[in-house]
Amino acid sequence: MKIAFRKADSLKSHPDQTSLGFGTIFTDYMFNMDYNPDQGWHNPRIEPYGPIAMDPSTIVLHYGQTIFEGLKAYRTESGAVQLFRPQDNIRRLNQSGDKLCIPPLDEKFVLHALVELLKVEKDWVPSAPGTSLYIRPAIVAMDPYVGLRVSQTYRFFIILTPVGAYYPKGFNPVKIWVTSKYVRAVRGGLGEAKTAANYAASIYATEMAHKEGYTQVLWLDGVDLKYVEEVGSMNIFFVIGDELITPMLNGSILAGVTRNSVITLARSWGMKVTERRIGIDEVYAANQRGELKEIFGSGTAAVISPVGHMKFDGKEITIGDGGVGPVSARLFKELMDIQYGRARDPFGWTMTVA
Protein backbone atom coordinates (compact mmCIF):
# COMPACT_ATOMS: atom_id res chain seq x y z
CA MET A 1 0.00 0.00 0.00
CA LYS A 2 1.15 3.51 -0.79
CA ILE A 3 1.13 5.89 2.15
CA ALA A 4 -0.58 9.20 1.37
CA PHE A 5 0.73 12.45 2.85
CA ARG A 6 -1.30 15.56 3.71
CA LYS A 7 0.72 18.61 4.58
CA ALA A 8 -0.16 20.67 7.65
CA ASP A 9 -1.18 24.29 7.14
CA SER A 10 1.29 25.34 9.85
CA LEU A 11 3.83 23.66 12.09
CA LYS A 12 4.18 23.88 15.86
CA SER A 13 7.05 25.47 17.73
CA HIS A 14 9.34 22.89 19.28
CA PRO A 15 9.35 22.85 23.09
CA ASP A 16 12.22 23.51 25.47
CA GLN A 17 14.04 20.16 25.74
CA THR A 18 14.86 20.73 29.41
CA SER A 19 11.19 20.71 30.47
CA LEU A 20 9.46 18.14 28.30
CA GLY A 21 7.68 16.03 30.91
CA PHE A 22 5.90 12.94 29.58
CA GLY A 23 2.98 12.58 27.17
CA THR A 24 1.73 16.17 27.07
CA ILE A 25 3.30 17.53 23.86
CA PHE A 26 2.57 16.00 20.45
CA THR A 27 4.25 16.37 17.09
CA ASP A 28 2.85 17.88 13.91
CA TYR A 29 1.85 14.63 12.21
CA MET A 30 0.33 11.23 12.95
CA PHE A 31 -0.22 8.03 10.98
CA ASN A 32 -3.76 6.74 10.40
CA MET A 33 -5.15 3.61 8.74
CA ASP A 34 -8.67 2.10 8.69
CA TYR A 35 -10.19 -1.37 8.63
CA ASN A 36 -13.46 -2.80 7.43
CA PRO A 37 -14.36 -6.38 6.43
CA ASP A 38 -14.59 -5.60 2.71
CA GLN A 39 -11.29 -3.72 2.28
CA GLY A 40 -9.25 -5.02 5.18
CA TRP A 41 -6.64 -2.55 6.42
CA HIS A 42 -6.63 0.32 3.95
CA ASN A 43 -6.12 4.05 3.37
CA PRO A 44 -2.75 4.45 5.11
CA ARG A 45 -1.86 8.10 5.51
CA ILE A 46 0.37 10.55 7.30
CA GLU A 47 -1.62 13.65 8.14
CA PRO A 48 -1.67 16.52 10.64
CA TYR A 49 -2.09 15.46 14.27
CA GLY A 50 -5.69 16.01 15.31
CA PRO A 51 -8.88 14.57 16.79
CA ILE A 52 -10.46 11.33 15.61
CA ALA A 53 -14.15 11.80 14.78
CA MET A 54 -16.11 9.33 16.87
CA ASP A 55 -19.80 8.69 17.48
CA PRO A 56 -20.83 8.76 21.17
CA SER A 57 -21.93 5.14 20.77
CA THR A 58 -18.56 3.96 19.41
CA ILE A 59 -17.76 0.51 20.80
CA VAL A 60 -14.35 1.43 22.19
CA LEU A 61 -15.90 4.06 24.46
CA HIS A 62 -18.24 1.56 26.07
CA TYR A 63 -16.60 -1.86 25.91
CA GLY A 64 -12.88 -1.09 25.75
CA GLN A 65 -11.96 -3.01 22.62
CA THR A 66 -8.59 -1.37 22.12
CA ILE A 67 -4.88 -2.20 22.18
CA PHE A 68 -1.72 -0.12 22.15
CA GLU A 69 2.07 -0.22 22.32
CA GLY A 70 4.88 1.97 23.60
CA LEU A 71 8.40 2.35 22.24
CA LYS A 72 10.92 5.15 21.69
CA ALA A 73 13.10 6.79 19.06
CA TYR A 74 16.50 7.99 20.27
CA ARG A 75 18.88 10.69 19.04
CA THR A 76 22.43 9.34 18.91
CA GLU A 77 25.57 11.39 19.49
CA SER A 78 26.14 11.51 15.72
CA GLY A 79 22.69 13.07 15.25
CA ALA A 80 21.06 9.96 13.77
CA VAL A 81 17.66 8.67 14.91
CA GLN A 82 17.32 5.02 15.90
CA LEU A 83 14.72 2.63 17.26
CA PHE A 84 15.14 -0.15 19.83
CA ARG A 85 13.59 -3.53 18.95
CA PRO A 86 10.58 -2.05 17.08
CA GLN A 87 9.70 -5.39 15.46
CA ASP A 88 9.09 -6.87 18.90
CA ASN A 89 6.63 -4.12 19.83
CA ILE A 90 4.75 -4.52 16.56
CA ARG A 91 4.63 -8.30 17.00
CA ARG A 92 3.27 -7.83 20.53
CA LEU A 93 0.62 -5.43 19.20
CA ASN A 94 -0.74 -8.25 17.06
CA GLN A 95 -0.55 -10.66 20.00
CA SER A 96 -2.63 -8.25 22.08
CA GLY A 97 -5.01 -7.86 19.14
CA ASP A 98 -5.57 -11.60 19.06
CA LYS A 99 -6.80 -11.45 22.67
CA LEU A 100 -9.20 -8.60 21.80
CA CYS A 101 -10.42 -10.13 18.49
CA ILE A 102 -8.83 -7.29 16.48
CA PRO A 103 -7.74 -8.08 12.89
CA PRO A 104 -3.95 -8.50 12.58
CA LEU A 105 -1.74 -5.91 10.96
CA ASP A 106 0.95 -6.59 8.38
CA GLU A 107 3.96 -6.20 10.67
CA LYS A 108 6.43 -5.30 7.92
CA PHE A 109 4.10 -2.61 6.63
CA VAL A 110 3.56 -1.16 10.10
CA LEU A 111 7.33 -0.89 10.60
CA HIS A 112 7.60 0.79 7.19
CA ALA A 113 4.82 3.23 8.12
CA LEU A 114 6.51 4.05 11.44
CA VAL A 115 9.82 4.71 9.69
CA GLU A 116 8.12 6.99 7.15
CA LEU A 117 6.40 8.92 9.94
CA LEU A 118 9.69 9.31 11.79
CA LYS A 119 11.40 10.58 8.65
CA VAL A 120 8.79 13.33 8.47
CA GLU A 121 9.07 14.10 12.20
CA LYS A 122 12.80 13.48 12.75
CA ASP A 123 13.40 17.04 13.94
CA TRP A 124 11.07 16.33 16.87
CA VAL A 125 13.45 13.71 18.30
CA PRO A 126 15.14 15.62 21.15
CA SER A 127 18.89 15.55 21.75
CA ALA A 128 19.16 16.64 25.41
CA PRO A 129 20.59 13.90 27.69
CA GLY A 130 18.03 11.23 28.56
CA THR A 131 15.30 12.61 26.30
CA SER A 132 13.60 10.66 23.52
CA LEU A 133 10.56 10.56 21.24
CA TYR A 134 7.89 8.29 22.70
CA ILE A 135 5.88 6.36 20.10
CA ARG A 136 2.30 5.25 20.76
CA PRO A 137 0.72 2.91 18.17
CA ALA A 138 -2.89 2.02 18.98
CA ILE A 139 -6.00 0.39 17.53
CA VAL A 140 -9.53 1.36 18.57
CA ALA A 141 -12.86 -0.30 17.68
CA MET A 142 -14.94 2.15 15.64
CA ASP A 143 -18.43 0.63 15.17
CA PRO A 144 -21.22 2.97 16.40
CA TYR A 145 -23.05 0.36 18.45
CA VAL A 146 -24.10 0.07 22.08
CA GLY A 147 -23.92 -3.67 22.51
CA LEU A 148 -21.27 -6.15 23.52
CA ARG A 149 -19.87 -7.69 20.37
CA VAL A 150 -16.73 -7.60 18.25
CA SER A 151 -16.47 -4.44 16.17
CA GLN A 152 -16.35 -4.69 12.38
CA THR A 153 -14.41 -1.45 11.85
CA TYR A 154 -11.17 -0.13 13.39
CA ARG A 155 -8.75 2.77 13.33
CA PHE A 156 -5.01 2.19 13.67
CA PHE A 157 -2.94 5.24 14.50
CA ILE A 158 0.55 6.21 15.61
CA ILE A 159 1.19 9.38 17.58
CA LEU A 160 4.51 10.80 18.76
CA THR A 161 5.41 12.78 21.87
CA PRO A 162 8.86 14.12 22.84
CA VAL A 163 9.59 13.15 26.45
CA GLY A 164 12.06 14.23 29.07
CA ALA A 165 14.55 12.15 30.98
CA TYR A 166 12.75 9.69 33.28
CA TYR A 167 15.26 10.48 36.04
CA PRO A 168 15.87 14.24 35.68
CA LYS A 169 17.29 14.41 39.23
CA GLY A 170 19.33 11.23 39.04
CA PHE A 171 18.85 7.46 38.92
CA ASN A 172 17.12 6.92 42.28
CA PRO A 173 15.22 4.02 43.90
CA VAL A 174 11.47 4.06 44.48
CA LYS A 175 9.26 2.77 47.30
CA ILE A 176 6.71 0.05 46.48
CA TRP A 177 3.60 -1.14 48.30
CA VAL A 178 2.50 -4.79 48.06
CA THR A 179 -1.24 -5.44 47.98
CA SER A 180 -2.85 -8.80 48.70
CA LYS A 181 -6.36 -7.32 48.51
CA TYR A 182 -6.46 -5.92 44.97
CA VAL A 183 -5.39 -7.72 41.79
CA ARG A 184 -4.36 -6.41 38.40
CA ALA A 185 -5.01 -9.49 36.28
CA VAL A 186 -5.70 -13.22 36.33
CA ARG A 187 -4.56 -16.05 34.12
CA GLY A 188 -6.95 -16.43 31.23
CA GLY A 189 -7.74 -12.70 31.31
CA LEU A 190 -6.07 -9.67 29.76
CA GLY A 191 -2.90 -9.41 31.84
CA GLU A 192 -0.63 -10.40 28.96
CA ALA A 193 -2.24 -7.88 26.58
CA LYS A 194 -1.52 -4.16 26.31
CA THR A 195 -5.10 -3.01 26.48
CA ALA A 196 -6.91 -0.24 28.32
CA ALA A 197 -8.74 -2.53 30.75
CA ASN A 198 -5.44 -4.02 31.90
CA TYR A 199 -4.31 -0.59 33.10
CA ALA A 200 -7.66 0.67 34.34
CA ALA A 201 -7.70 -2.26 36.77
CA SER A 202 -4.58 -0.87 38.45
CA ILE A 203 -5.73 2.70 39.08
CA TYR A 204 -7.52 2.30 42.41
CA ALA A 205 -4.76 0.42 44.24
CA THR A 206 -2.13 2.73 42.76
CA GLU A 207 -3.92 5.75 44.20
CA MET A 208 -4.04 3.99 47.57
CA ALA A 209 -0.29 3.37 47.37
CA HIS A 210 0.34 7.04 46.62
CA LYS A 211 -1.68 8.05 49.68
CA GLU A 212 0.51 5.75 51.77
CA GLY A 213 3.63 7.45 50.41
CA TYR A 214 4.64 4.75 47.92
CA THR A 215 5.44 5.16 44.24
CA GLN A 216 4.10 1.91 42.80
CA VAL A 217 2.08 -1.19 43.62
CA LEU A 218 3.65 -4.63 43.58
CA TRP A 219 0.95 -6.95 42.26
CA LEU A 220 0.48 -10.51 43.44
CA ASP A 221 -1.23 -13.22 41.41
CA GLY A 222 -5.01 -13.17 41.24
CA VAL A 223 -5.53 -16.81 42.27
CA ASP A 224 -3.40 -17.53 45.34
CA LEU A 225 -2.56 -13.91 46.19
CA LYS A 226 1.00 -14.82 47.10
CA TYR A 227 3.09 -15.02 43.91
CA VAL A 228 4.73 -11.85 42.60
CA GLU A 229 3.67 -10.72 39.11
CA GLU A 230 4.37 -7.08 38.11
CA VAL A 231 5.24 -3.76 39.73
CA GLY A 232 3.13 -0.85 38.53
CA SER A 233 3.10 -1.30 34.76
CA MET A 234 6.59 -2.87 34.73
CA ASN A 235 8.05 -6.34 34.96
CA ILE A 236 9.86 -7.11 38.22
CA PHE A 237 13.27 -8.63 38.99
CA PHE A 238 14.99 -9.81 42.19
CA VAL A 239 18.68 -10.36 42.83
CA ILE A 240 18.85 -13.10 45.48
CA GLY A 241 22.37 -14.25 46.21
CA ASP A 242 24.10 -14.43 42.83
CA GLU A 243 20.88 -15.20 40.92
CA LEU A 244 18.58 -12.87 38.97
CA ILE A 245 14.96 -14.05 39.30
CA THR A 246 11.85 -12.80 37.49
CA PRO A 247 8.31 -14.22 37.41
CA MET A 248 7.75 -16.54 34.48
CA LEU A 249 5.26 -15.54 31.81
CA ASN A 250 2.04 -17.30 32.77
CA GLY A 251 -0.74 -15.58 30.82
CA SER A 252 -1.32 -12.74 33.28
CA ILE A 253 2.09 -11.04 32.93
CA LEU A 254 3.03 -8.79 30.02
CA ALA A 255 5.96 -10.07 27.96
CA GLY A 256 8.00 -6.88 28.23
CA VAL A 257 10.51 -6.05 25.50
CA THR A 258 12.76 -4.49 28.15
CA ARG A 259 12.23 -7.58 30.32
CA ASN A 260 13.56 -9.78 27.55
CA SER A 261 16.45 -7.38 26.98
CA VAL A 262 17.40 -7.52 30.67
CA ILE A 263 17.36 -11.34 30.65
CA THR A 264 19.44 -11.50 27.46
CA LEU A 265 21.97 -8.92 28.65
CA ALA A 266 22.41 -10.44 32.13
CA ARG A 267 22.90 -13.92 30.66
CA SER A 268 25.52 -12.52 28.28
CA TRP A 269 27.51 -11.48 31.37
CA GLY A 270 27.41 -15.07 32.63
CA MET A 271 24.86 -14.28 35.35
CA LYS A 272 22.39 -16.97 36.36
CA VAL A 273 18.89 -15.84 35.32
CA THR A 274 15.79 -17.79 36.32
CA GLU A 275 12.19 -17.31 35.19
CA ARG A 276 9.87 -18.94 37.74
CA ARG A 277 7.13 -18.36 40.27
CA ILE A 278 8.40 -16.45 43.27
CA GLY A 279 6.26 -15.84 46.34
CA ILE A 280 6.27 -12.64 48.36
CA ASP A 281 7.03 -14.73 51.46
CA GLU A 282 10.14 -16.07 49.71
CA VAL A 283 11.28 -12.51 48.99
CA TYR A 284 10.89 -11.50 52.63
CA ALA A 285 12.62 -14.68 53.81
CA ALA A 286 15.57 -13.95 51.50
CA ASN A 287 15.76 -10.46 52.95
CA GLN A 288 15.73 -11.92 56.50
CA ARG A 289 18.69 -14.15 55.57
CA GLY A 290 20.57 -11.22 54.05
CA GLU A 291 20.40 -12.73 50.55
CA LEU A 292 18.03 -10.21 48.91
CA LYS A 293 20.45 -7.84 47.20
CA GLU A 294 18.31 -5.89 44.75
CA ILE A 295 14.80 -5.42 43.38
CA PHE A 296 14.06 -3.47 40.20
CA GLY A 297 11.37 -2.99 37.61
CA SER A 298 11.91 -2.87 33.85
CA GLY A 299 9.91 -1.08 31.17
CA THR A 300 10.06 1.25 28.19
CA ALA A 301 9.64 4.52 30.08
CA ALA A 302 12.13 4.00 32.92
CA VAL A 303 14.25 1.20 31.38
CA ILE A 304 15.30 0.14 34.91
CA SER A 305 13.56 1.32 38.09
CA PRO A 306 15.42 0.23 41.25
CA VAL A 307 13.46 -0.37 44.45
CA GLY A 308 14.82 0.95 47.74
CA HIS A 309 11.97 0.06 50.11
CA MET A 310 9.03 -2.33 50.03
CA LYS A 311 6.05 -2.72 52.38
CA PHE A 312 3.89 -5.82 52.73
CA ASP A 313 1.40 -6.75 55.43
CA GLY A 314 2.45 -3.78 57.57
CA LYS A 315 6.18 -4.56 57.40
CA GLU A 316 8.54 -2.33 55.43
CA ILE A 317 11.97 -3.58 54.45
CA THR A 318 14.99 -1.80 52.97
CA ILE A 319 16.47 -3.45 49.90
CA GLY A 320 20.24 -3.67 50.23
CA ASP A 321 21.37 -0.31 51.56
CA GLY A 322 18.34 1.45 50.08
CA GLY A 323 20.36 2.72 47.12
CA VAL A 324 20.93 1.60 43.54
CA GLY A 325 22.51 -1.86 43.38
CA PRO A 326 25.33 -2.84 41.01
CA VAL A 327 23.18 -5.08 38.79
CA SER A 328 20.52 -2.37 38.35
CA ALA A 329 23.17 0.26 37.66
CA ARG A 330 24.99 -1.86 35.09
CA LEU A 331 21.80 -2.88 33.29
CA PHE A 332 20.60 0.73 33.16
CA LYS A 333 23.88 2.00 31.75
CA GLU A 334 24.40 -0.74 29.19
CA LEU A 335 20.82 -0.67 27.90
CA MET A 336 20.83 3.13 27.64
CA ASP A 337 24.20 3.07 25.89
CA ILE A 338 22.83 0.66 23.28
CA GLN A 339 19.59 2.63 22.85
CA TYR A 340 21.42 5.92 22.34
CA GLY A 341 24.14 4.44 20.15
CA ARG A 342 26.93 5.05 22.66
CA ALA A 343 27.95 1.39 22.70
CA ARG A 344 28.13 -1.50 20.28
CA ASP A 345 24.87 -3.43 19.84
CA PRO A 346 25.88 -7.12 19.84
CA PHE A 347 22.26 -8.30 19.73
CA GLY A 348 21.00 -6.48 16.62
CA TRP A 349 18.39 -4.61 18.66
CA THR A 350 18.77 -1.13 17.16
CA MET A 351 17.59 0.21 13.81
CA THR A 352 18.68 3.53 12.28
CA VAL A 353 15.75 5.30 10.59
CA ALA A 354 16.94 8.85 9.81
C-alpha positions in Angstrom: 0.0 0.0 0.0 1.1 3.5 -0.8 1.1 5.9 2.2 -0.6 9.2 1.4 0.7 12.4 2.9 -1.3 15.6 3.7 0.7 18.6 4.6 -0.2 20.7 7.7 -1.2 24.3 7.1 1.3 25.3 9.9 3.8 23.7 12.1 4.2 23.9 15.9 7.0 25.5 17.7 9.3 22.9 19.3 9.4 22.9 23.1 12.2 23.5 25.5 14.0 20.2 25.7 14.9 20.7 29.4 11.2 20.7 30.5 9.5 18.1 28.3 7.7 16.0 30.9 5.9 12.9 29.6 3.0 12.6 27.2 1.7 16.2 27.1 3.3 17.5 23.9 2.6 16.0 20.5 4.3 16.4 17.1 2.9 17.9 13.9 1.8 14.6 12.2 0.3 11.2 12.9 -0.2 8.0 11.0 -3.8 6.7 10.4 -5.2 3.6 8.7 -8.7 2.1 8.7 -10.2 -1.4 8.6 -13.5 -2.8 7.4 -14.4 -6.4 6.4 -14.6 -5.6 2.7 -11.3 -3.7 2.3 -9.2 -5.0 5.2 -6.6 -2.6 6.4 -6.6 0.3 3.9 -6.1 4.0 3.4 -2.8 4.4 5.1 -1.9 8.1 5.5 0.4 10.6 7.3 -1.6 13.7 8.1 -1.7 16.5 10.6 -2.1 15.5 14.3 -5.7 16.0 15.3 -8.9 14.6 16.8 -10.5 11.3 15.6 -14.2 11.8 14.8 -16.1 9.3 16.9 -19.8 8.7 17.5 -20.8 8.8 21.2 -21.9 5.1 20.8 -18.6 4.0 19.4 -17.8 0.5 20.8 -14.3 1.4 22.2 -15.9 4.1 24.5 -18.2 1.6 26.1 -16.6 -1.9 25.9 -12.9 -1.1 25.8 -12.0 -3.0 22.6 -8.6 -1.4 22.1 -4.9 -2.2 22.2 -1.7 -0.1 22.2 2.1 -0.2 22.3 4.9 2.0 23.6 8.4 2.3 22.2 10.9 5.1 21.7 13.1 6.8 19.1 16.5 8.0 20.3 18.9 10.7 19.0 22.4 9.3 18.9 25.6 11.4 19.5 26.1 11.5 15.7 22.7 13.1 15.2 21.1 10.0 13.8 17.7 8.7 14.9 17.3 5.0 15.9 14.7 2.6 17.3 15.1 -0.1 19.8 13.6 -3.5 19.0 10.6 -2.1 17.1 9.7 -5.4 15.5 9.1 -6.9 18.9 6.6 -4.1 19.8 4.8 -4.5 16.6 4.6 -8.3 17.0 3.3 -7.8 20.5 0.6 -5.4 19.2 -0.7 -8.3 17.1 -0.5 -10.7 20.0 -2.6 -8.2 22.1 -5.0 -7.9 19.1 -5.6 -11.6 19.1 -6.8 -11.5 22.7 -9.2 -8.6 21.8 -10.4 -10.1 18.5 -8.8 -7.3 16.5 -7.7 -8.1 12.9 -4.0 -8.5 12.6 -1.7 -5.9 11.0 1.0 -6.6 8.4 4.0 -6.2 10.7 6.4 -5.3 7.9 4.1 -2.6 6.6 3.6 -1.2 10.1 7.3 -0.9 10.6 7.6 0.8 7.2 4.8 3.2 8.1 6.5 4.0 11.4 9.8 4.7 9.7 8.1 7.0 7.2 6.4 8.9 9.9 9.7 9.3 11.8 11.4 10.6 8.6 8.8 13.3 8.5 9.1 14.1 12.2 12.8 13.5 12.7 13.4 17.0 13.9 11.1 16.3 16.9 13.5 13.7 18.3 15.1 15.6 21.1 18.9 15.6 21.8 19.2 16.6 25.4 20.6 13.9 27.7 18.0 11.2 28.6 15.3 12.6 26.3 13.6 10.7 23.5 10.6 10.6 21.2 7.9 8.3 22.7 5.9 6.4 20.1 2.3 5.3 20.8 0.7 2.9 18.2 -2.9 2.0 19.0 -6.0 0.4 17.5 -9.5 1.4 18.6 -12.9 -0.3 17.7 -14.9 2.2 15.6 -18.4 0.6 15.2 -21.2 3.0 16.4 -23.0 0.4 18.4 -24.1 0.1 22.1 -23.9 -3.7 22.5 -21.3 -6.1 23.5 -19.9 -7.7 20.4 -16.7 -7.6 18.3 -16.5 -4.4 16.2 -16.4 -4.7 12.4 -14.4 -1.4 11.8 -11.2 -0.1 13.4 -8.7 2.8 13.3 -5.0 2.2 13.7 -2.9 5.2 14.5 0.5 6.2 15.6 1.2 9.4 17.6 4.5 10.8 18.8 5.4 12.8 21.9 8.9 14.1 22.8 9.6 13.1 26.4 12.1 14.2 29.1 14.6 12.1 31.0 12.8 9.7 33.3 15.3 10.5 36.0 15.9 14.2 35.7 17.3 14.4 39.2 19.3 11.2 39.0 18.8 7.5 38.9 17.1 6.9 42.3 15.2 4.0 43.9 11.5 4.1 44.5 9.3 2.8 47.3 6.7 0.1 46.5 3.6 -1.1 48.3 2.5 -4.8 48.1 -1.2 -5.4 48.0 -2.8 -8.8 48.7 -6.4 -7.3 48.5 -6.5 -5.9 45.0 -5.4 -7.7 41.8 -4.4 -6.4 38.4 -5.0 -9.5 36.3 -5.7 -13.2 36.3 -4.6 -16.1 34.1 -6.9 -16.4 31.2 -7.7 -12.7 31.3 -6.1 -9.7 29.8 -2.9 -9.4 31.8 -0.6 -10.4 29.0 -2.2 -7.9 26.6 -1.5 -4.2 26.3 -5.1 -3.0 26.5 -6.9 -0.2 28.3 -8.7 -2.5 30.8 -5.4 -4.0 31.9 -4.3 -0.6 33.1 -7.7 0.7 34.3 -7.7 -2.3 36.8 -4.6 -0.9 38.5 -5.7 2.7 39.1 -7.5 2.3 42.4 -4.8 0.4 44.2 -2.1 2.7 42.8 -3.9 5.7 44.2 -4.0 4.0 47.6 -0.3 3.4 47.4 0.3 7.0 46.6 -1.7 8.1 49.7 0.5 5.7 51.8 3.6 7.4 50.4 4.6 4.7 47.9 5.4 5.2 44.2 4.1 1.9 42.8 2.1 -1.2 43.6 3.6 -4.6 43.6 0.9 -6.9 42.3 0.5 -10.5 43.4 -1.2 -13.2 41.4 -5.0 -13.2 41.2 -5.5 -16.8 42.3 -3.4 -17.5 45.3 -2.6 -13.9 46.2 1.0 -14.8 47.1 3.1 -15.0 43.9 4.7 -11.8 42.6 3.7 -10.7 39.1 4.4 -7.1 38.1 5.2 -3.8 39.7 3.1 -0.8 38.5 3.1 -1.3 34.8 6.6 -2.9 34.7 8.1 -6.3 35.0 9.9 -7.1 38.2 13.3 -8.6 39.0 15.0 -9.8 42.2 18.7 -10.4 42.8 18.9 -13.1 45.5 22.4 -14.2 46.2 24.1 -14.4 42.8 20.9 -15.2 40.9 18.6 -12.9 39.0 15.0 -14.0 39.3 11.9 -12.8 37.5 8.3 -14.2 37.4 7.8 -16.5 34.5 5.3 -15.5 31.8 2.0 -17.3 32.8 -0.7 -15.6 30.8 -1.3 -12.7 33.3 2.1 -11.0 32.9 3.0 -8.8 30.0 6.0 -10.1 28.0 8.0 -6.9 28.2 10.5 -6.0 25.5 12.8 -4.5 28.1 12.2 -7.6 30.3 13.6 -9.8 27.5 16.4 -7.4 27.0 17.4 -7.5 30.7 17.4 -11.3 30.7 19.4 -11.5 27.5 22.0 -8.9 28.6 22.4 -10.4 32.1 22.9 -13.9 30.7 25.5 -12.5 28.3 27.5 -11.5 31.4 27.4 -15.1 32.6 24.9 -14.3 35.3 22.4 -17.0 36.4 18.9 -15.8 35.3 15.8 -17.8 36.3 12.2 -17.3 35.2 9.9 -18.9 37.7 7.1 -18.4 40.3 8.4 -16.5 43.3 6.3 -15.8 46.3 6.3 -12.6 48.4 7.0 -14.7 51.5 10.1 -16.1 49.7 11.3 -12.5 49.0 10.9 -11.5 52.6 12.6 -14.7 53.8 15.6 -14.0 51.5 15.8 -10.5 53.0 15.7 -11.9 56.5 18.7 -14.2 55.6 20.6 -11.2 54.0 20.4 -12.7 50.5 18.0 -10.2 48.9 20.5 -7.8 47.2 18.3 -5.9 44.8 14.8 -5.4 43.4 14.1 -3.5 40.2 11.4 -3.0 37.6 11.9 -2.9 33.8 9.9 -1.1 31.2 10.1 1.3 28.2 9.6 4.5 30.1 12.1 4.0 32.9 14.2 1.2 31.4 15.3 0.1 34.9 13.6 1.3 38.1 15.4 0.2 41.3 13.5 -0.4 44.4 14.8 0.9 47.7 12.0 0.1 50.1 9.0 -2.3 50.0 6.0 -2.7 52.4 3.9 -5.8 52.7 1.4 -6.7 55.4 2.5 -3.8 57.6 6.2 -4.6 57.4 8.5 -2.3 55.4 12.0 -3.6 54.5 15.0 -1.8 53.0 16.5 -3.5 49.9 20.2 -3.7 50.2 21.4 -0.3 51.6 18.3 1.5 50.1 20.4 2.7 47.1 20.9 1.6 43.5 22.5 -1.9 43.4 25.3 -2.8 41.0 23.2 -5.1 38.8 20.5 -2.4 38.3 23.2 0.3 37.7 25.0 -1.9 35.1 21.8 -2.9 33.3 20.6 0.7 33.2 23.9 2.0 31.8 24.4 -0.7 29.2 20.8 -0.7 27.9 20.8 3.1 27.6 24.2 3.1 25.9 22.8 0.7 23.3 19.6 2.6 22.9 21.4 5.9 22.3 24.1 4.4 20.2 26.9 5.0 22.7 27.9 1.4 22.7 28.1 -1.5 20.3 24.9 -3.4 19.8 25.9 -7.1 19.8 22.3 -8.3 19.7 21.0 -6.5 16.6 18.4 -4.6 18.7 18.8 -1.1 17.2 17.6 0.2 13.8 18.7 3.5 12.3 15.8 5.3 10.6 16.9 8.8 9.8 
